[in-house]
Amino acid sequence: MPPEALTPDRILEATEDVLRRYGPAKATVVDVARALGVSHGSVYRHFRTKAALREAVTNRWLERSVGQLAKITAITTQPAPVKLQRWLSALFDAKRKKAGDDPELFATYGVLIEENSGVVDEHIRELIAQLREIIEEGVRAGQFAVDDTAVAAHAVFDATARFHDPCHAAKWRSPTIGDEFTAVSDLLLNGLRA
Amino acid sequence: MPPEALTPDRILEATEDVLRRYGPAKATVVDVARALGVSHGSVYRHFRTKAALREAVTNRWLERSVGQLAKITAITTQPAPVKLQRWLSALFDAKRKKAGDDPELFATYGVLIEENSGVVDEHIRELIAQLREIIEEGVRAGQFAVDDTAVAAHAVFDATARFHDPCHAAKWRSPTIGDEFTAVSDLLLNGLRA
DNA sequence: CGGATGACAGATTTCAATATCTGTTATCTC
DNA sequence: GAGATAACAGATATTGAAATCTGTCATCCG
């Protein structure tokens, strides 16, 4: 009997390791099985296809970041404009940090994200829902004036794409990127203001 | 003697044809020479390297689009907010049209653009200069209130990246993309307003 | 019987031999 | 002599045979 039972979680852990080591192009199900000391047939017992396995890894990665941001949404001691500003900053900083700390791993997840656009769409829907909550709070407090908070939240998310969408990651290394973010952020805040 | 002298322009024309036909990965200098009925050595007389040839093609393509937008900037019968709105729409429509009409060709130029980021930077600088002119006009007329028109122009350009940067092209096929653009555009206009 | 295994078929990837391409240059032509 | 050419070396791309991978399944084990 192996030291521990084979669980989806252990498989996902091993898959992340393999992806980190070999990259998205070379990581195989056989590699994952080898890392776990089992046959690849056993992996297929828990994940029906390689695509499903990669999707689960992607989901896991995205959920970790959404969780962090939800904490900012939950803070109640800040006025909405400040909270929105901080939320956007946190999203940008988190992305930039990940991209800067380990560009290779970031690129790996970039590939997974392109593969699993469905999972990403759901993730984005959650982020926009958080944004909407902050904007709604601001409307209630008379700090923001918008017709439709859902539309506004979507617009804010879209307008900051340059600072969170991985396809712009290369530009995040520019020394002026911070100023550019502030300029967009301020302009948007101003646009929402009552 | 060939029907016409071999000029840089004819070579660029032929290069565009070859790129259209074979795509960016397979288009070779030998192909271009063959299309022109000359030896590839002759092409190298006009363009020092394959990279220089591709850069010139990229430049040509980008200049065509900047030229169209400059016409909108030059119109003097519209108030600045309307002009800005129309300019952004025109940029988005032009990109979306190109991407939709011939996705393969658009992808080809997408590859060239990644190869020649220097040329693209200059192109973007020109676009932002046009934006800045419109914003300055609005500030003079008391319609816009911004500290620094250069920063504001940059911010507007960045905030609309989702609607002009080729890395977002796949999303331009969404049926709701028009509404999303309008929402961002309105939000930005509001943010600039005095 | 629930869970793991290894052998298997068809699809995909790797690798090394072969062909093509890039960029230079000595030569040719008008 | 200005402009084109073709031969060439080194770098890059293509190709097809061999290896590996994906996903299935009959079989084995506790």
XYZ file of N, CA and C in Angstrom, chain A residues 18-185:
504
model
N 4.885 19.075 -11.841
C 5.333 18.659 -13.177
C 5.261 19.830 -14.145
N 4.191 20.611 -14.063
C 4.058 21.770 -14.951
C 5.177 22.773 -14.681
N 5.450 22.986 -13.398
C 6.516 23.903 -13.007
C 7.854 23.430 -13.586
N 8.082 22.114 -13.510
C 9.385 21.576 -13.910
C 9.556 21.493 -15.425
N 8.531 20.957 -16.100
C 8.686 20.691 -17.528
C 8.017 21.723 -18.437
N 7.143 22.572 -17.870
C 6.411 23.525 -18.703
C 5.168 22.891 -19.308
N 4.275 23.722 -19.850
C 2.976 23.237 -20.309
C 3.079 22.349 -21.554
N 4.106 22.540 -22.334
C 4.210 21.785 -23.586
C 4.664 20.348 -23.340
N 5.549 20.158 -22.365
C 6.151 18.842 -22.169
C 5.551 18.039 -21.011
N 4.769 18.706 -20.168
C 4.182 17.991 -19.027
C 3.174 16.959 -19.526
N 3.369 15.704 -19.129
C 2.466 14.641 -19.580
C 1.807 13.965 -18.386
N 0.741 13.240 -18.671
C 0.057 12.500 -17.621
C 0.988 11.415 -17.077
N 1.783 10.846 -17.952
C 2.746 9.833 -17.518
C 3.730 10.436 -16.507
N 4.167 11.664 -16.756
C 5.069 12.346 -15.815
C 4.406 12.480 -14.450
N 3.134 12.892 -14.465
C 2.406 13.079 -13.204
C 2.341 11.756 -12.448
N 1.994 10.691 -13.172
C 1.900 9.374 -12.546
C 3.258 8.959 -11.977
N 4.315 9.211 -12.742
C 5.659 8.850 -12.292
C 5.990 9.596 -11.006
N 5.671 10.902 -10.964
C 5.948 11.715 -9.774
C 5.220 11.145 -8.549
N 4.063 10.542 -8.777
C 3.269 10.004 -7.665
C 3.613 8.550 -7.380
N 4.411 7.938 -8.250
C 4.753 6.539 -8.072
C 3.594 5.596 -8.351
N 2.718 5.991 -9.285
C 1.589 5.123 -9.672
C 1.575 5.003 -11.198
N 0.703 4.149 -11.681
C 0.578 4.035 -13.139
C -0.323 5.158 -13.651
N -0.176 5.497 -14.924
C -0.973 6.624 -15.406
C -2.460 6.252 -15.481
N -2.743 4.964 -15.550
C -4.146 4.515 -15.501
C -4.842 4.983 -14.230
N -4.095 5.001 -13.129
C -4.678 5.434 -11.861
C -5.051 6.901 -11.881
N -4.215 7.688 -12.553
C -4.543 9.115 -12.662
C -5.857 9.272 -13.426
N -6.012 8.463 -14.491
C -7.226 8.560 -15.308
C -8.478 8.117 -14.541
N -8.309 7.431 -13.427
C -9.453 7.067 -12.602
C -10.041 8.311 -11.946
N -9.190 9.324 -11.668
C -9.655 10.533 -10.977
C -9.972 11.685 -11.928
N -9.269 11.722 -13.063
C -9.535 12.777 -14.050
C -9.725 12.110 -15.408
N -10.897 12.310 -16.000
C -11.246 11.554 -17.191
C -10.305 11.785 -18.367
N -9.790 13.008 -18.484
C -8.859 13.314 -19.579
C -7.738 14.214 -19.080
N -6.721 14.333 -19.885
C -5.638 15.257 -19.572
C -6.167 16.681 -19.503
N -7.084 17.011 -20.414
C -7.671 18.352 -20.443
C -8.380 18.656 -19.122
N -9.112 17.666 -18.595
C -9.842 17.871 -17.338
C -8.855 18.126 -16.203
N -7.744 17.410 -16.219
C -6.712 17.592 -15.193
C -6.142 19.006 -15.249
N -5.824 19.437 -16.453
C -5.275 20.790 -16.606
C -6.297 21.838 -16.225
N -7.544 21.578 -16.540
C -8.591 22.530 -16.193
C -8.674 22.676 -14.680
N -8.595 21.541 -13.979
C -8.682 21.573 -12.518
C -7.513 22.369 -11.932
N -6.336 22.206 -12.514
C -5.166 22.956 -12.044
C -5.388 24.452 -12.262
N -5.911 24.786 -13.431
C -6.175 26.190 -13.755
C -7.155 26.789 -12.757
N -8.214 26.058 -12.493
C -9.247 26.503 -11.579
C -8.664 26.796 -10.193
N -7.863 25.881 -9.730
C -7.205 26.009 -8.444
C -6.377 27.299 -8.361
N -5.616 27.517 -9.394
C -4.724 28.680 -9.427
C -5.535 29.970 -9.396
N -6.597 30.006 -10.201
C -7.425 31.209 -10.276
C -8.144 31.451 -8.952
N -8.631 30.383 -8.339
C -9.379 30.554 -7.096
C -8.517 31.115 -5.978
N -7.268 30.750 -5.991
C -6.359 31.296 -4.975
C -6.332 32.817 -5.065
N -6.270 33.373 -6.297
C -6.184 34.837 -6.421
C -7.514 35.521 -6.117
N -8.633 34.928 -6.549
C -9.928 35.538 -6.239
C -10.112 35.651 -4.733
N -9.716 34.617 -4.017
C -9.850 34.604 -2.569
C -9.159 35.787 -1.928
N -7.924 36.073 -2.365
C -7.183 37.194 -1.808
C -7.942 38.505 -1.980
N -8.510 38.699 -3.180
C -9.178 39.968 -3.464
C -10.491 40.101 -2.690
N -11.150 38.963 -2.471
C -12.415 39.012 -1.741
C -12.211 39.626 -0.359
N -11.022 39.433 0.207
C -10.739 40.011 1.525
C -10.841 41.536 1.485
N -10.341 42.128 0.410
C -10.429 43.592 0.294
C -11.878 44.026 0.155
N -12.639 43.294 -0.645
C -14.055 43.618 -0.815
C -14.767 43.616 0.523
N -14.366 42.689 1.390
C -15.085 42.499 2.650
C -14.800 43.589 3.686
N -13.667 44.277 3.546
C -13.352 45.345 4.513
C -14.457 46.402 4.500
N -14.897 46.822 5.684
C -16.024 47.754 5.720
C -15.619 49.124 6.244
N -14.335 49.290 6.569
C -13.928 50.557 7.186
C -13.457 51.591 6.180
N -13.518 51.251 4.870
C -13.014 52.188 3.860
C -14.164 52.697 2.999
N -14.131 53.969 2.613
C -15.136 54.437 1.653
C -14.935 53.734 0.301
N -16.025 53.600 -0.456
C -15.985 52.833 -1.698
C -14.902 53.281 -2.685
N -14.726 54.586 -2.900
C -13.693 54.986 -3.883
C -12.306 54.487 -3.484
N -11.981 54.596 -2.216
C -10.677 54.112 -1.746
C -10.597 52.605 -1.916
N -11.690 51.936 -1.546
C -11.716 50.486 -1.642
C -11.537 50.029 -3.091
N -12.211 50.702 -4.005
C -12.098 50.359 -5.430
C -10.663 50.533 -5.908
N -10.111 51.673 -5.538
C -8.723 51.972 -5.880
C -7.799 50.881 -5.363
N -8.001 50.490 -4.115
C -7.144 49.478 -3.498
C -7.362 48.108 -4.123
N -8.612 47.832 -4.448
C -8.918 46.538 -5.072
C -8.204 46.430 -6.422
N -8.291 47.486 -7.204
C -7.643 47.471 -8.524
C -6.126 47.359 -8.382
N -5.582 48.100 -7.423
C -4.143 48.029 -7.152
C -3.732 46.625 -6.758
N -4.540 46.022 -5.901
C -4.205 44.684 -5.412
C -4.217 43.678 -6.558
N -5.211 43.800 -7.438
C -5.281 42.905 -8.586
C -4.034 43.072 -9.455
N -3.707 44.325 -9.740
C -2.540 44.607 -10.573
C -1.259 44.128 -9.901
N -1.088 44.463 -8.621
C 0.135 44.076 -7.910
C 0.299 42.560 -7.875
N -0.821 41.858 -7.616
C -0.747 40.400 -7.544
C -0.286 39.825 -8.879
N -0.890 40.316 -9.949
C -0.528 39.826 -11.278
C 0.925 40.157 -11.600
N 1.286 41.400 -11.328
C 2.641 41.823 -11.656
C 3.674 41.052 -10.843
N 3.336 40.787 -9.602
C 4.253 40.045 -8.749
C 4.452 38.632 -9.301
N 3.341 37.969 -9.614
C 3.443 36.628 -10.154
C 4.242 36.599 -11.446
N 3.978 37.571 -12.306
C 4.668 37.613 -13.600
C 6.150 37.895 -13.421
N 6.467 38.755 -12.428
C 7.857 39.152 -12.228
C 8.676 38.119 -11.474
N 8.058 37.497 -10.461
C 8.796 36.558 -9.613
C 9.235 35.318 -10.367
N 8.347 34.785 -11.169
C 8.664 33.555 -11.877
C 7.999 33.589 -13.252
N 8.641 34.323 -14.174
C 8.032 34.547 -15.493
C 7.697 33.244 -16.211
N 8.537 32.235 -16.001
C 8.316 30.962 -16.683
C 7.020 30.304 -16.201
N 6.849 30.282 -14.878
C 5.634 29.702 -14.315
C 4.416 30.507 -14.746
N 4.583 31.824 -14.773
C 3.483 32.690 -15.193
C 3.090 32.377 -16.634
N 4.089 32.180 -17.475
C 3.819 31.840 -18.876
C 3.117 30.491 -18.971
N 3.528 29.570 -18.096
C 2.877 28.259 -18.051
C 1.384 28.413 -17.781
N 1.066 29.197 -16.748
C -0.348 29.392 -16.440
C -1.044 30.187 -17.540
N -0.286 31.040 -18.226
C -0.863 31.751 -19.366
C -1.360 30.779 -20.423
N -0.578 29.738 -20.661
C -0.975 28.718 -21.633
C -2.220 27.980 -21.146
N -2.218 27.597 -19.876
C -3.380 26.900 -19.320
C -4.639 27.754 -19.431
N -4.467 29.045 -19.193
C -5.598 29.969 -19.240
C -6.183 30.047 -20.640
N -5.314 30.033 -21.637
C -5.816 30.078 -23.011
C -6.546 28.789 -23.369
N -6.063 27.692 -22.803
C -6.688 26.400 -23.061
C -8.082 26.303 -22.448
N -8.247 26.935 -21.290
C -9.463 26.750 -20.502
C -10.242 28.051 -20.360
N -10.625 28.618 -21.481
C -11.268 29.928 -21.422
C -12.581 29.867 -20.648
N -13.225 28.716 -20.624
C -14.474 28.601 -19.879
C -14.261 28.848 -18.403
N -13.258 28.201 -17.836
C -12.936 28.376 -16.427
C -12.568 29.835 -16.142
N -11.824 30.418 -17.067
C -11.407 31.800 -16.887
C -12.611 32.732 -16.920
N -13.556 32.464 -17.796
C -14.759 33.301 -17.876
C -15.478 33.329 -16.526
N -15.577 32.176 -15.912
C -16.241 32.104 -14.609
C -15.458 32.923 -13.576
N -14.148 32.776 -13.609
C -13.273 33.531 -12.703
C -13.482 35.035 -12.891
N -13.536 35.463 -14.134
C -13.721 36.886 -14.424
C -15.094 37.345 -13.947
N -16.087 36.485 -14.109
C -17.421 36.844 -13.642
C -17.393 37.101 -12.129
N -16.639 36.284 -11.405
C -16.527 36.487 -9.955
C -15.834 37.811 -9.625
N -14.782 38.103 -10.355
C -14.063 39.353 -10.110
C -14.971 40.548 -10.364
N -15.713 40.487 -11.479
C -16.606 41.600 -11.806
C -17.713 41.727 -10.763
N -18.152 40.596 -10.235
C -19.171 40.641 -9.181
C -18.622 41.369 -7.956
N -17.349 41.126 -7.630
C -16.734 41.831 -6.504
C -16.686 43.334 -6.772
N -16.261 43.677 -7.990
C -16.206 45.090 -8.380
C -17.583 45.736 -8.236
N -18.584 45.009 -8.701
C -19.942 45.544 -8.675
C -20.385 45.829 -7.248
N -20.008 44.940 -6.345
C -20.380 45.133 -4.948
C -19.788 46.436 -4.409
N -18.528 46.663 -4.737
C -17.876 47.902 -4.273
C -18.567 49.121 -4.878
N -18.869 49.045 -6.165
C -19.497 50.192 -6.827
C -20.895 50.449 -6.244
N -21.615 49.368 -5.979
C -22.952 49.505 -5.415
C -22.881 50.212 -4.054
N -21.891 49.805 -3.285
C -21.658 50.424 -1.983
C -21.444 51.932 -2.154
N -20.653 52.283 -3.161
C -20.374 53.693 -3.426
C -21.615 54.448 -3.864
N -22.456 53.795 -4.648
C -23.695 54.435 -5.096
C -24.603 54.696 -3.889
N -24.698 53.687 -3.027
C -25.537 53.837 -1.834
C -25.060 54.994 -0.956
N -23.733 55.159 -0.892
C -23.162 56.221 -0.043
C -23.132 57.560 -0.771
N -23.646 57.597 -2.022
C -23.687 58.857 -2.759
C -22.332 59.290 -3.314
N -21.344 58.365 -3.306
C -20.014 58.734 -3.814
C -19.880 58.471 -5.306
N -20.623 57.490 -5.771
C -20.619 57.161 -7.202
C -21.996 57.446 -7.784
N -22.033 57.748 -9.071
C -23.307 57.916 -9.775
C -23.237 57.144 -11.080
N -23.908 56.007 -11.100
C -23.923 55.217 -12.346
C -25.336 54.667 -12.561
N -25.685 54.495 -13.819
C -27.010 53.966 -14.159
C -27.122 52.503 -13.736
N -26.146 51.731 -14.204
C -26.225 50.282 -14.054
C -24.904 49.796 -13.465
N -24.946 49.321 -12.229
C -23.685 48.955 -11.563
C -23.015 47.758 -12.244
N -23.825 46.857 -12.823
C -23.226 45.706 -13.510
C -22.429 46.169 -14.719
N -23.019 47.083 -15.488
C -22.339 47.621 -16.666
C -21.084 48.385 -16.244
N -21.213 49.171 -15.192
C -20.074 49.963 -14.720
C -18.935 49.052 -14.266
N -19.278 47.996 -13.527
C -18.253 47.071 -13.036
C -17.529 46.416 -14.211
N -18.299 46.017 -15.185
C -17.720 45.413 -16.380
C -16.798 46.404 -17.090
N -17.244 47.653 -17.167
C -16.453 48.682 -17.856
C -15.136 48.935 -17.122
N -15.201 48.993 -15.787
C -13.979 49.214 -15.010
C -13.009 48.049 -15.231
N -13.559 46.856 -15.246
C -12.708 45.681 -15.452
C -12.064 45.721 -16.838
N -12.879 46.031 -17.844
C -12.364 46.103 -19.217
C -11.312 47.202 -19.365
N -11.594 48.355 -18.752
C -10.703 49.499 -18.931
C -9.341 49.276 -18.265
N -9.295 48.350 -17.309
C -8.022 48.064 -16.647
C -7.370 46.778 -17.197
N -7.906 46.292 -18.301
C -7.382 45.042 -18.891
C -5.861 45.083 -19.040
N -5.357 46.238 -19.454
C -3.918 46.368 -19.646
C -3.119 46.039 -18.401
N -3.778 46.110 -17.238
C -3.068 45.916 -15.980
C -3.432 44.610 -15.283
N -4.253 43.793 -15.943
C -4.467 42.474 -15.327
C -4.502 41.350 -16.345
N -4.727 41.656 -17.616
C -4.785 40.575 -18.598
C -3.369 40.098 -18.931
N -3.134 38.788 -18.836
C -1.785 38.249 -19.042
C -1.186 38.594 -20.405
N -2.043 38.906 -21.380
C -1.477 39.200 -22.699
C -0.697 40.502 -22.696
N -0.839 41.283 -21.635
C -0.069 42.530 -21.531
C 1.124 42.396 -20.590
N 1.370 41.180 -20.120
C 2.364 40.975 -19.056
C 3.733 41.570 -19.398
N 4.128 41.490 -20.658
C 5.452 41.983 -21.037
C 5.602 43.468 -20.709
N 4.504 44.210 -20.792
C 4.572 45.672 -20.566
C 4.659 46.011 -19.082
N 4.384 45.035 -18.209
C 4.389 45.321 -16.776
C 5.800 45.535 -16.240
N 6.803 45.311 -17.060
C 8.168 45.498 -16.585
C 8.649 46.926 -16.824
N 7.856 47.701 -17.546
C 8.239 49.087 -17.815
C 8.346 49.873 -16.515
N 9.345 50.769 -16.410
C 9.498 51.543 -15.175
C 8.357 52.538 -14.969
N 7.629 52.881 -16.038
C 6.551 53.865 -15.893
C 5.183 53.213 -15.695
N 5.168 51.887 -15.580
C 3.879 51.193 -15.534
C 3.032 51.631 -14.339
N 3.697 51.931 -13.230
C 2.964 52.367 -12.039
C 2.204 53.660 -12.291
N 2.876 54.616 -12.944
C 2.229 55.892 -13.268
C 1.066 55.683 -14.229
N 1.283 54.781 -15.181
C 0.224 54.521 -16.160
C -1.002 53.930 -15.467
N -0.736 53.033 -14.544
C -1.857 52.450 -13.802
C -2.601 53.524 -13.014
N -1.845 54.359 -12.317
C -2.469 55.417 -11.518
C -3.313 56.340 -12.392
N -2.790 56.679 -13.557
C -3.521 57.587 -14.450
C -4.859 56.982 -14.864
N -4.837 55.708 -15.247
C -6.084 55.051 -15.661
C -7.024 54.923 -14.483
N -6.487 54.482 -13.358
C -7.284 54.308 -12.155
C -7.971 55.616 -11.756
